[in-house]
């Protein structure tokens, strides 16, 4: 039975749409993620379950898509091109000879069919699948599943043939499509998601802290044993009370005889509610709580679980020889996750970079210049912003320090610094998109330069600021977001958010000689 022109046109449209369907299915099942399907499967979505089965056998179903695309393309060429050529030929002038008519009509028909095939049968469904992979995969899953069952035998033959050729060229045909990302890939994915507005930069910093947390050990954040403030069971209560009033902490280790002989710890709440006669010798023993010891190489995440399990918030650290070398609190661990934590009695001076850098103190692009020019430009910027600065004194001190050892510390960061005659700490920041050769230990050009100027009378403050900047700049996310920032305001916002997201260990200072 000969098909009419109308029927041929309808068949051509069907073949184009079929081609588009298989392209949609192909890109949909490749782009959709298992995690997107899991929640739907839990809720009993049958299409999601079928889609999961399809992507678990991705090679097989991709071959089914290719078979469908091939059948549709051949059908379109067999039916579509001749009928379009026939229609065009009837519209051309009659004075043309038959050969010319055929060439012209074939060329135009081929162009029309190719255009429709590429746009409707390829580009549009591909774009839809890339933008909406879950919807595309679910929509195409059942028809694709049925199609693969109907053409089971041809697909088996095609799969066997392709696997055989893969083995010939040394590629194993079997592979898993459950994608596992490395930590660096995961960080990049999170960063890209944040850039697209999926979640805030603050949450991104917290997530990075959580990723870093698994690598941290007790030795990395513990305070030295010499800084531990204790009470003594064999000393007068007035002396212990003086220590409590001075440091205003809620928990103190309790010792007997000397600091190394720790009996446990006491909680001030126990003192308040116990109605003890504190003047009585040995009375504190009645409210003594056990304290536990850990090794310095213990992972912080394991210690956190121990704190939760034991319902305590302090621990002492023992060396391999059994000597007590330090202490750590629950708050120390929490700060590694969420940044600095302060309470009503905190006396330690916390360093906040965002309080020390102004918008005018940021150079968004310092230019493609050398180390000397870059540092001198930051010095001039500081002198212009703060009249109290003696530019020559600052320059002499900065370069004197730089001559001793490069202030580039790696990770594309340099912190030129000096102590000079000023009243308040000053920080000026410069960013180099091209990078400045700074003789860094990792040989990488420096892109982030913090000029830090502190008072001659505040050596501890300088150490804290340098430690803070170094800690923050360890973050891959911080460095990436600083480089992506479009202007000074965005740079300051990144610094502000990172400022409160990363804690800095400063327990070597006198103000941190206490325990939470």
mmCIF file of C-alpha atoms in Angstrom, residues 116-505:
data_model
loop_
_atom_site.group_PDB
_atom_site.id
_atom_site.type_symbol
_atom_site.label_atom_id
_atom_site.label_comp_id
_atom_site.label_asym_id
_atom_site.label_seq_id
_atom_site.Cartn_x
_atom_site.Cartn_y
_atom_site.Cartn_z
ATOM 1 C CA UNK A 116 14.354 19.969 11.755
ATOM 2 C CA UNK A 117 16.330 16.892 12.776
ATOM 3 C CA UNK A 118 19.087 18.902 14.470
ATOM 4 C CA UNK A 119 16.897 21.517 16.164
ATOM 5 C CA UNK A 120 13.802 19.519 17.154
ATOM 6 C CA UNK A 121 15.361 16.067 17.234
ATOM 7 C CA UNK A 122 18.687 16.941 18.902
ATOM 8 C CA UNK A 123 19.336 20.411 20.329
ATOM 9 C CA UNK A 124 16.011 21.146 22.025
ATOM 10 C CA UNK A 125 15.639 17.782 23.830
ATOM 11 C CA UNK A 126 19.320 17.825 24.785
ATOM 12 C CA UNK A 127 18.976 21.293 26.333
ATOM 13 C CA UNK A 128 15.822 20.259 28.192
ATOM 14 C CA UNK A 129 17.531 17.155 29.598
ATOM 15 C CA UNK A 130 20.596 19.108 30.713
ATOM 16 C CA UNK A 131 18.482 21.751 32.450
ATOM 17 C CA UNK A 132 15.915 19.337 33.919
ATOM 18 C CA UNK A 133 17.615 15.924 34.172
ATOM 19 C CA UNK A 134 15.292 14.486 36.822
ATOM 20 C CA UNK A 135 12.074 15.366 34.981
ATOM 21 C CA UNK A 136 13.535 14.175 31.670
ATOM 22 C CA UNK A 137 14.717 10.861 33.100
ATOM 23 C CA UNK A 138 11.391 10.182 34.827
ATOM 24 C CA UNK A 139 9.381 11.125 31.730
ATOM 25 C CA UNK A 140 11.373 8.835 29.439
ATOM 26 C CA UNK A 141 11.996 5.942 31.850
ATOM 27 C CA UNK A 142 8.891 3.796 31.217
ATOM 28 C CA UNK A 143 8.856 4.112 27.374
ATOM 29 C CA UNK A 144 12.617 3.470 27.273
ATOM 30 C CA UNK A 145 12.222 0.437 29.540
ATOM 31 C CA UNK A 146 9.442 -0.988 27.317
ATOM 32 C CA UNK A 147 11.427 -0.229 24.132
ATOM 33 C CA UNK A 148 14.464 -2.082 25.508
ATOM 34 C CA UNK A 149 12.302 -5.119 26.332
ATOM 35 C CA UNK A 150 10.765 -5.209 22.834
ATOM 36 C CA UNK A 151 14.179 -4.970 21.160
ATOM 37 C CA UNK A 152 15.918 -7.151 23.725
ATOM 38 C CA UNK A 153 17.624 -9.449 21.189
ATOM 39 C CA UNK A 154 19.137 -6.702 18.986
ATOM 40 C CA UNK A 155 20.333 -4.880 22.097
ATOM 41 C CA UNK A 156 22.008 -8.004 23.488
ATOM 42 C CA UNK A 157 23.804 -8.489 20.171
ATOM 43 C CA UNK A 158 24.872 -4.833 20.103
ATOM 44 C CA UNK A 159 26.082 -4.954 23.714
ATOM 45 C CA UNK A 160 28.048 -8.159 23.172
ATOM 46 C CA UNK A 161 29.625 -6.727 20.038
ATOM 47 C CA UNK A 162 30.632 -3.441 21.673
ATOM 48 C CA UNK A 163 32.026 -5.244 24.750
ATOM 49 C CA UNK A 164 34.060 -7.536 22.528
ATOM 50 C CA UNK A 165 35.583 -4.558 20.704
ATOM 51 C CA UNK A 166 36.324 -2.847 24.031
ATOM 52 C CA UNK A 167 38.245 -5.904 25.199
ATOM 53 C CA UNK A 168 40.209 -5.951 21.947
ATOM 54 C CA UNK A 169 41.438 -2.407 22.548
ATOM 55 C CA UNK A 170 42.157 -3.125 26.226
ATOM 56 C CA UNK A 171 39.243 -1.367 27.932
ATOM 57 C CA UNK A 172 37.201 -3.374 30.475
ATOM 58 C CA UNK A 173 33.511 -3.172 29.552
ATOM 59 C CA UNK A 174 32.229 -3.527 33.106
ATOM 60 C CA UNK A 175 32.152 -0.383 35.181
ATOM 61 C CA UNK A 176 30.067 1.219 37.890
ATOM 62 C CA UNK A 177 28.199 4.457 37.424
ATOM 63 C CA UNK A 178 27.793 5.278 41.094
ATOM 64 C CA UNK A 179 29.930 8.397 41.077
ATOM 65 C CA UNK A 180 32.093 9.046 44.140
ATOM 66 C CA UNK A 181 33.678 12.484 44.389
ATOM 67 C CA UNK A 182 37.049 13.232 45.909
ATOM 68 C CA UNK A 183 37.165 15.781 48.703
ATOM 69 C CA UNK A 184 38.590 18.469 46.418
ATOM 70 C CA UNK A 185 35.895 17.776 43.810
ATOM 71 C CA UNK A 186 33.267 17.975 46.535
ATOM 72 C CA UNK A 187 34.636 21.339 47.675
ATOM 73 C CA UNK A 188 34.502 22.605 44.085
ATOM 74 C CA UNK A 189 30.922 21.377 43.674
ATOM 75 C CA UNK A 190 29.891 23.133 46.886
ATOM 76 C CA UNK A 191 31.637 26.322 45.824
ATOM 77 C CA UNK A 192 29.931 26.315 42.435
ATOM 78 C CA UNK A 193 26.560 25.640 44.070
ATOM 79 C CA UNK A 194 27.074 28.587 46.414
ATOM 80 C CA UNK A 195 28.026 30.823 43.483
ATOM 81 C CA UNK A 196 24.693 29.941 41.862
ATOM 82 C CA UNK A 197 22.819 31.007 44.999
ATOM 83 C CA UNK A 198 21.926 27.541 46.313
ATOM 84 C CA UNK A 199 23.131 28.448 49.820
ATOM 85 C CA UNK A 200 24.986 31.216 51.616
ATOM 86 C CA UNK A 201 28.734 31.783 51.754
ATOM 87 C CA UNK A 202 28.591 31.481 55.537
ATOM 88 C CA UNK A 203 27.150 27.961 55.242
ATOM 89 C CA UNK A 204 29.849 27.161 52.692
ATOM 90 C CA UNK A 205 32.563 28.107 55.192
ATOM 91 C CA UNK A 206 30.878 25.981 57.874
ATOM 92 C CA UNK A 207 30.708 23.042 55.460
ATOM 93 C CA UNK A 208 34.405 23.381 54.694
ATOM 94 C CA UNK A 209 35.158 23.388 58.419
ATOM 95 C CA UNK A 210 33.224 20.141 58.729
ATOM 96 C CA UNK A 211 35.266 18.617 55.880
ATOM 97 C CA UNK A 212 38.524 19.692 57.516
ATOM 98 C CA UNK A 213 37.349 18.473 60.921
ATOM 99 C CA UNK A 214 37.887 14.816 60.073
ATOM 100 C CA UNK A 215 41.636 15.376 59.669
ATOM 101 C CA UNK A 216 42.246 17.292 62.896
ATOM 102 C CA UNK A 217 43.835 15.688 65.937
ATOM 103 C CA UNK A 218 43.916 16.701 69.588
ATOM 104 C CA UNK A 219 47.527 17.884 69.318
ATOM 105 C CA UNK A 220 46.502 20.505 66.762
ATOM 106 C CA UNK A 221 44.317 22.523 69.126
ATOM 107 C CA UNK A 222 45.211 21.470 72.672
ATOM 108 C CA UNK A 223 46.539 24.035 75.133
ATOM 109 C CA UNK A 224 49.843 23.349 76.932
ATOM 110 C CA UNK A 225 49.606 21.845 80.397
ATOM 111 C CA UNK A 226 51.519 24.790 81.876
ATOM 112 C CA UNK A 227 48.558 27.046 81.077
ATOM 113 C CA UNK A 228 46.006 24.886 82.897
ATOM 114 C CA UNK A 229 44.401 26.696 85.842
ATOM 115 C CA UNK A 230 43.608 24.374 88.742
ATOM 116 C CA UNK A 231 42.262 24.347 92.294
ATOM 117 C CA UNK A 232 43.820 22.454 95.209
ATOM 118 C CA UNK A 233 41.970 20.240 97.641
ATOM 119 C CA UNK A 234 44.614 20.815 100.324
ATOM 120 C CA UNK A 235 44.713 24.620 100.122
ATOM 121 C CA UNK A 236 42.491 27.091 101.999
ATOM 122 C CA UNK A 237 39.159 27.836 100.361
ATOM 123 C CA UNK A 238 39.998 31.556 100.214
ATOM 124 C CA UNK A 239 42.890 30.810 97.884
ATOM 125 C CA UNK A 240 40.740 28.652 95.598
ATOM 126 C CA UNK A 241 38.002 31.297 95.636
ATOM 127 C CA UNK A 242 40.499 33.929 94.548
ATOM 128 C CA UNK A 243 41.376 31.808 91.498
ATOM 129 C CA UNK A 244 37.683 31.260 90.679
ATOM 130 C CA UNK A 245 36.958 34.997 90.845
ATOM 131 C CA UNK A 246 39.983 35.835 88.740
ATOM 132 C CA UNK A 247 39.267 33.468 85.844
ATOM 133 C CA UNK A 248 35.455 33.185 86.044
ATOM 134 C CA UNK A 249 35.286 29.672 84.597
ATOM 135 C CA UNK A 250 32.695 27.037 85.405
ATOM 136 C CA UNK A 251 35.013 23.991 85.626
ATOM 137 C CA UNK A 252 38.414 23.552 87.260
ATOM 138 C CA UNK A 253 40.642 20.479 87.643
ATOM 139 C CA UNK A 254 41.188 19.648 91.323
ATOM 140 C CA UNK A 255 44.706 18.708 92.414
ATOM 141 C CA UNK A 256 46.374 17.486 95.578
ATOM 142 C CA UNK A 257 49.898 18.406 96.537
ATOM 143 C CA UNK A 258 51.061 19.461 93.089
ATOM 144 C CA UNK A 259 49.613 20.251 89.684
ATOM 145 C CA UNK A 260 50.574 16.881 88.206
ATOM 146 C CA UNK A 261 48.417 15.013 90.740
ATOM 147 C CA UNK A 262 44.958 15.680 89.296
ATOM 148 C CA UNK A 263 42.093 14.022 91.156
ATOM 149 C CA UNK A 264 39.288 15.072 88.819
ATOM 150 C CA UNK A 265 37.429 18.314 88.264
ATOM 151 C CA UNK A 266 34.777 20.330 90.067
ATOM 152 C CA UNK A 267 31.860 22.284 88.625
ATOM 153 C CA UNK A 268 30.826 25.579 90.211
ATOM 154 C CA UNK A 269 27.155 24.550 90.030
ATOM 155 C CA UNK A 270 27.967 21.656 92.360
ATOM 156 C CA UNK A 271 29.522 24.079 94.838
ATOM 157 C CA UNK A 272 26.444 26.315 94.776
ATOM 158 C CA UNK A 273 23.825 23.580 95.220
ATOM 159 C CA UNK A 274 25.739 21.227 97.543
ATOM 160 C CA UNK A 275 25.692 23.448 100.671
ATOM 161 C CA UNK A 276 29.179 22.239 101.540
ATOM 162 C CA UNK A 277 31.145 23.634 104.424
ATOM 163 C CA UNK A 278 34.011 24.772 102.252
ATOM 164 C CA UNK A 279 36.166 25.622 105.230
ATOM 165 C CA UNK A 280 36.300 21.927 106.092
ATOM 166 C CA UNK A 281 39.454 20.216 104.780
ATOM 167 C CA UNK A 282 38.842 17.781 101.949
ATOM 168 C CA UNK A 283 35.240 19.014 101.465
ATOM 169 C CA UNK A 284 35.662 19.466 97.692
ATOM 170 C CA UNK A 285 36.211 15.725 97.333
ATOM 171 C CA UNK A 286 32.466 15.203 97.847
ATOM 172 C CA UNK A 287 31.619 16.986 94.582
ATOM 173 C CA UNK A 288 34.588 15.705 92.612
ATOM 174 C CA UNK A 289 33.806 14.586 89.073
ATOM 175 C CA UNK A 290 36.023 12.186 87.093
ATOM 176 C CA UNK A 291 38.302 13.571 84.422
ATOM 177 C CA UNK A 292 39.536 11.450 81.550
ATOM 178 C CA UNK A 293 42.772 11.342 79.604
ATOM 179 C CA UNK A 294 43.284 11.023 75.852
ATOM 180 C CA UNK A 295 46.241 10.636 73.513
ATOM 181 C CA UNK A 296 47.470 13.626 71.526
ATOM 182 C CA UNK A 297 47.014 11.774 68.217
ATOM 183 C CA UNK A 298 43.314 11.128 68.855
ATOM 184 C CA UNK A 299 41.029 12.504 66.139
ATOM 185 C CA UNK A 300 38.855 15.418 67.217
ATOM 186 C CA UNK A 301 35.726 13.759 65.862
ATOM 187 C CA UNK A 302 36.424 10.743 68.102
ATOM 188 C CA UNK A 303 37.009 12.991 71.108
ATOM 189 C CA UNK A 304 33.768 14.836 70.382
ATOM 190 C CA UNK A 305 31.898 11.528 70.562
ATOM 191 C CA UNK A 306 33.633 10.748 73.870
ATOM 192 C CA UNK A 307 32.571 14.098 75.288
ATOM 193 C CA UNK A 308 28.989 13.377 74.269
ATOM 194 C CA UNK A 309 29.107 9.844 75.630
ATOM 195 C CA UNK A 310 30.692 10.749 78.975
ATOM 196 C CA UNK A 311 28.694 13.993 79.425
ATOM 197 C CA UNK A 312 31.844 15.987 80.175
ATOM 198 C CA UNK A 313 33.463 19.001 78.565
ATOM 199 C CA UNK A 314 37.151 18.795 79.466
ATOM 200 C CA UNK A 315 39.914 16.243 78.977
ATOM 201 C CA UNK A 316 43.629 16.021 79.688
ATOM 202 C CA UNK A 317 46.149 14.894 77.101
ATOM 203 C CA UNK A 318 48.791 12.281 77.846
ATOM 204 C CA UNK A 319 51.946 11.616 75.862
ATOM 205 C CA UNK A 320 53.050 8.112 74.888
ATOM 206 C CA UNK A 321 55.168 8.100 78.057
ATOM 207 C CA UNK A 322 52.126 8.797 80.229
ATOM 208 C CA UNK A 323 53.063 12.400 80.964
ATOM 209 C CA UNK A 324 50.278 15.006 80.953
ATOM 210 C CA UNK A 325 51.142 17.477 78.188
ATOM 211 C CA UNK A 326 48.013 19.555 77.713
ATOM 212 C CA UNK A 327 44.270 19.967 78.007
ATOM 213 C CA UNK A 328 41.310 20.487 75.723
ATOM 214 C CA UNK A 329 37.699 21.543 76.170
ATOM 215 C CA UNK A 330 34.456 20.917 74.343
ATOM 216 C CA UNK A 331 34.420 24.585 73.358
ATOM 217 C CA UNK A 332 37.793 24.206 71.629
ATOM 218 C CA UNK A 333 36.329 21.498 69.410
ATOM 219 C CA UNK A 334 33.165 23.454 68.645
ATOM 220 C CA UNK A 335 35.263 26.460 67.614
ATOM 221 C CA UNK A 336 36.957 24.350 64.945
ATOM 222 C CA UNK A 337 33.509 23.850 63.395
ATOM 223 C CA UNK A 338 31.769 27.199 63.822
ATOM 224 C CA UNK A 339 34.547 29.653 64.623
ATOM 225 C CA UNK A 340 35.246 31.676 67.731
ATOM 226 C CA UNK A 341 32.855 31.336 70.671
ATOM 227 C CA UNK A 342 32.721 33.928 73.436
ATOM 228 C CA UNK A 343 30.720 34.006 76.628
ATOM 229 C CA UNK A 344 29.854 36.745 79.120
ATOM 230 C CA UNK A 345 33.123 36.318 81.002
ATOM 231 C CA UNK A 346 35.536 36.040 78.083
ATOM 232 C CA UNK A 347 38.529 38.273 78.732
ATOM 233 C CA UNK A 348 40.614 37.191 75.762
ATOM 234 C CA UNK A 349 40.937 39.802 73.028
ATOM 235 C CA UNK A 350 39.615 38.250 69.830
ATOM 236 C CA UNK A 351 41.029 39.360 66.507
ATOM 237 C CA UNK A 352 38.471 40.288 63.857
ATOM 238 C CA UNK A 353 40.049 41.159 60.531
ATOM 239 C CA UNK A 354 36.877 42.845 59.316
ATOM 240 C CA UNK A 355 37.254 45.434 62.121
ATOM 241 C CA UNK A 356 40.766 46.284 60.960
ATOM 242 C CA UNK A 357 40.241 46.545 57.177
ATOM 243 C CA UNK A 358 38.163 49.316 55.627
ATOM 244 C CA UNK A 359 36.764 49.460 52.108
ATOM 245 C CA UNK A 360 39.306 52.148 51.239
ATOM 246 C CA UNK A 361 42.027 49.850 52.515
ATOM 247 C CA UNK A 362 41.311 47.247 49.820
ATOM 248 C CA UNK A 363 42.949 47.242 46.397
ATOM 249 C CA UNK A 364 40.844 44.914 44.243
ATOM 250 C CA UNK A 365 43.512 44.578 41.546
ATOM 251 C CA UNK A 366 47.024 45.556 42.422
ATOM 252 C CA UNK A 367 48.100 44.904 38.831
ATOM 253 C CA UNK A 368 50.795 42.891 37.107
ATOM 254 C CA UNK A 369 53.750 44.252 39.083
ATOM 255 C CA UNK A 370 56.712 42.891 40.994
ATOM 256 C CA UNK A 371 57.027 42.259 44.726
ATOM 257 C CA UNK A 372 58.633 45.600 45.596
ATOM 258 C CA UNK A 373 56.054 47.626 43.698
ATOM 259 C CA UNK A 374 53.182 45.618 45.197
ATOM 260 C CA UNK A 375 54.302 46.055 48.816
ATOM 261 C CA UNK A 376 55.191 49.727 48.321
ATOM 262 C CA UNK A 377 51.771 50.366 46.817
ATOM 263 C CA UNK A 378 50.127 48.912 49.926
ATOM 264 C CA UNK A 379 52.382 51.033 52.153
ATOM 265 C CA UNK A 380 51.423 54.177 50.218
ATOM 266 C CA UNK A 381 47.755 53.230 50.500
ATOM 267 C CA UNK A 382 48.122 52.848 54.291
ATOM 268 C CA UNK A 383 49.952 56.183 54.578
ATOM 269 C CA UNK A 384 47.250 57.940 52.555
ATOM 270 C CA UNK A 385 44.465 56.525 54.748
ATOM 271 C CA UNK A 386 46.121 56.991 58.141
ATOM 272 C CA UNK A 387 47.977 60.304 58.631
ATOM 273 C CA UNK A 388 49.684 59.062 61.805
ATOM 274 C CA UNK A 389 51.782 56.672 59.722
ATOM 275 C CA UNK A 390 55.353 57.638 58.938
ATOM 276 C CA UNK A 391 55.664 56.174 55.447
ATOM 277 C CA UNK A 392 59.464 56.010 55.526
ATOM 278 C CA UNK A 393 59.503 54.293 58.921
ATOM 279 C CA UNK A 394 56.930 51.738 57.773
ATOM 280 C CA UNK A 395 58.793 51.074 54.530
ATOM 281 C CA UNK A 396 62.116 50.613 56.346
ATOM 282 C CA UNK A 397 60.628 48.224 58.920
ATOM 283 C CA UNK A 398 58.661 46.184 56.372
ATOM 284 C CA UNK A 399 61.631 45.699 54.073
ATOM 285 C CA UNK A 400 63.963 45.004 57.000
ATOM 286 C CA UNK A 401 61.625 42.150 57.982
ATOM 287 C CA UNK A 402 61.301 41.014 54.374
ATOM 288 C CA UNK A 403 65.099 40.870 54.010
ATOM 289 C CA UNK A 404 65.275 38.389 56.902
ATOM 290 C CA UNK A 405 62.780 35.938 55.385
ATOM 291 C CA UNK A 406 60.061 36.180 52.773
ATOM 292 C CA UNK A 407 56.635 36.832 54.284
ATOM 293 C CA UNK A 408 55.024 34.657 51.622
ATOM 294 C CA UNK A 409 53.774 31.620 53.530
ATOM 295 C CA UNK A 410 52.357 29.556 50.655
ATOM 296 C CA UNK A 411 48.844 29.040 49.338
ATOM 297 C CA UNK A 412 49.217 32.238 47.246
ATOM 298 C CA UNK A 413 49.387 34.370 50.426
ATOM 299 C CA UNK A 414 51.910 36.904 51.725
ATOM 300 C CA UNK A 415 51.724 38.913 54.964
ATOM 301 C CA UNK A 416 54.350 41.683 54.970
ATOM 302 C CA UNK A 417 54.288 43.201 58.450
ATOM 303 C CA UNK A 418 56.013 45.521 60.873
ATOM 304 C CA UNK A 419 55.709 46.985 64.372
ATOM 305 C CA UNK A 420 55.855 50.776 64.231
ATOM 306 C CA UNK A 421 54.840 53.866 66.220
ATOM 307 C CA UNK A 422 51.061 53.802 65.759
ATOM 308 C CA UNK A 423 48.165 53.721 68.197
ATOM 309 C CA UNK A 424 45.917 51.149 66.485
ATOM 310 C CA UNK A 425 46.461 48.105 64.299
ATOM 311 C CA UNK A 426 46.193 48.780 60.556
ATOM 312 C CA UNK A 427 45.660 46.234 57.768
ATOM 313 C CA UNK A 428 45.659 46.990 54.048
ATOM 314 C CA UNK A 429 44.784 44.281 51.540
ATOM 315 C CA UNK A 430 45.775 43.905 47.909
ATOM 316 C CA UNK A 431 44.740 41.292 45.352
ATOM 317 C CA UNK A 432 46.776 40.401 42.288
ATOM 318 C CA UNK A 433 44.882 38.500 39.619
ATOM 319 C CA UNK A 434 48.085 37.716 37.728
ATOM 320 C CA UNK A 435 50.141 36.843 40.799
ATOM 321 C CA UNK A 436 53.320 38.384 42.224
ATOM 322 C CA UNK A 437 56.621 36.516 42.465
ATOM 323 C CA UNK A 438 57.320 36.506 46.215
ATOM 324 C CA UNK A 439 59.783 33.631 46.684
ATOM 325 C CA UNK A 440 57.065 31.591 48.391
ATOM 326 C CA UNK A 441 57.934 28.192 49.929
ATOM 327 C CA UNK A 442 55.514 26.425 47.562
ATOM 328 C CA UNK A 443 56.913 28.406 44.573
ATOM 329 C CA UNK A 444 53.432 29.697 43.702
ATOM 330 C CA UNK A 445 52.955 33.381 42.821
ATOM 331 C CA UNK A 446 51.233 35.403 45.526
ATOM 332 C CA UNK A 447 47.728 36.683 44.790
ATOM 333 C CA UNK A 448 46.596 37.788 48.268
ATOM 334 C CA UNK A 449 48.722 40.323 50.167
ATOM 335 C CA UNK A 450 47.856 41.542 53.667
ATOM 336 C CA UNK A 451 50.012 44.422 54.935
ATOM 337 C CA UNK A 452 49.823 44.295 58.751
ATOM 338 C CA UNK A 453 51.044 47.198 60.880
ATOM 339 C CA UNK A 454 50.847 46.957 64.676
ATOM 340 C CA UNK A 455 52.015 49.075 67.569
ATOM 341 C CA UNK A 456 55.484 48.566 69.035
ATOM 342 C CA UNK A 457 53.774 48.028 72.361
ATOM 343 C CA UNK A 458 51.586 45.124 71.130
ATOM 344 C CA UNK A 459 53.791 42.215 70.019
ATOM 345 C CA UNK A 460 51.144 39.665 71.050
ATOM 346 C CA UNK A 461 48.520 41.400 68.890
ATOM 347 C CA UNK A 462 50.774 41.111 65.852
ATOM 348 C CA UNK A 463 51.232 37.386 66.418
ATOM 349 C CA UNK A 464 47.484 36.887 66.742
ATOM 350 C CA UNK A 465 46.694 38.800 63.568
ATOM 351 C CA UNK A 466 49.320 36.916 61.584
ATOM 352 C CA UNK A 467 47.976 33.618 62.944
ATOM 353 C CA UNK A 468 44.412 34.643 62.103
ATOM 354 C CA UNK A 469 45.233 35.576 58.502
ATOM 355 C CA UNK A 470 47.281 32.422 57.991
ATOM 356 C CA UNK A 471 44.479 30.264 59.408
ATOM 357 C CA UNK A 472 41.762 31.868 57.287
ATOM 358 C CA UNK A 473 43.843 31.748 54.115
ATOM 359 C CA UNK A 474 44.381 27.990 54.517
ATOM 360 C CA UNK A 475 40.818 27.681 53.285
ATOM 361 C CA UNK A 476 40.498 26.779 49.618
ATOM 362 C CA UNK A 477 36.999 28.278 49.659
ATOM 363 C CA UNK A 478 38.256 31.574 51.104
ATOM 364 C CA UNK A 479 40.978 31.946 48.484
ATOM 365 C CA UNK A 480 38.615 31.023 45.665
ATOM 366 C CA UNK A 481 35.872 33.430 46.776
ATOM 367 C CA UNK A 482 38.346 36.271 47.278
ATOM 368 C CA UNK A 483 39.584 35.784 43.712
ATOM 369 C CA UNK A 484 36.015 35.611 42.374
ATOM 370 C CA UNK A 485 34.914 38.804 44.180
ATOM 371 C CA UNK A 486 34.009 41.555 41.700
ATOM 372 C CA UNK A 487 34.793 44.603 43.841
ATOM 373 C CA UNK A 488 35.986 45.873 47.219
ATOM 374 C CA UNK A 489 32.600 45.342 48.880
ATOM 375 C CA UNK A 490 32.504 41.667 47.894
ATOM 376 C CA UNK A 491 36.107 41.175 49.046
ATOM 377 C CA UNK A 492 35.255 42.663 52.455
ATOM 378 C CA UNK A 493 32.166 40.472 52.716
ATOM 379 C CA UNK A 494 34.225 37.317 52.117
ATOM 380 C CA UNK A 495 36.751 38.430 54.747
ATOM 381 C CA UNK A 496 33.963 39.265 57.206
ATOM 382 C CA UNK A 497 32.270 35.869 56.869
ATOM 383 C CA UNK A 498 35.538 33.940 56.988
ATOM 384 C CA UNK A 499 36.591 36.033 59.980
ATOM 385 C CA UNK A 500 33.971 34.430 62.228
ATOM 386 C CA UNK A 501 34.154 30.965 60.675
ATOM 387 C CA UNK A 502 37.700 29.967 61.615
ATOM 388 C CA UNK A 503 39.138 29.786 65.113
ATOM 389 C CA UNK A 504 42.766 30.544 65.890
ATOM 390 C CA UNK A 505 44.702 28.820 68.652
#
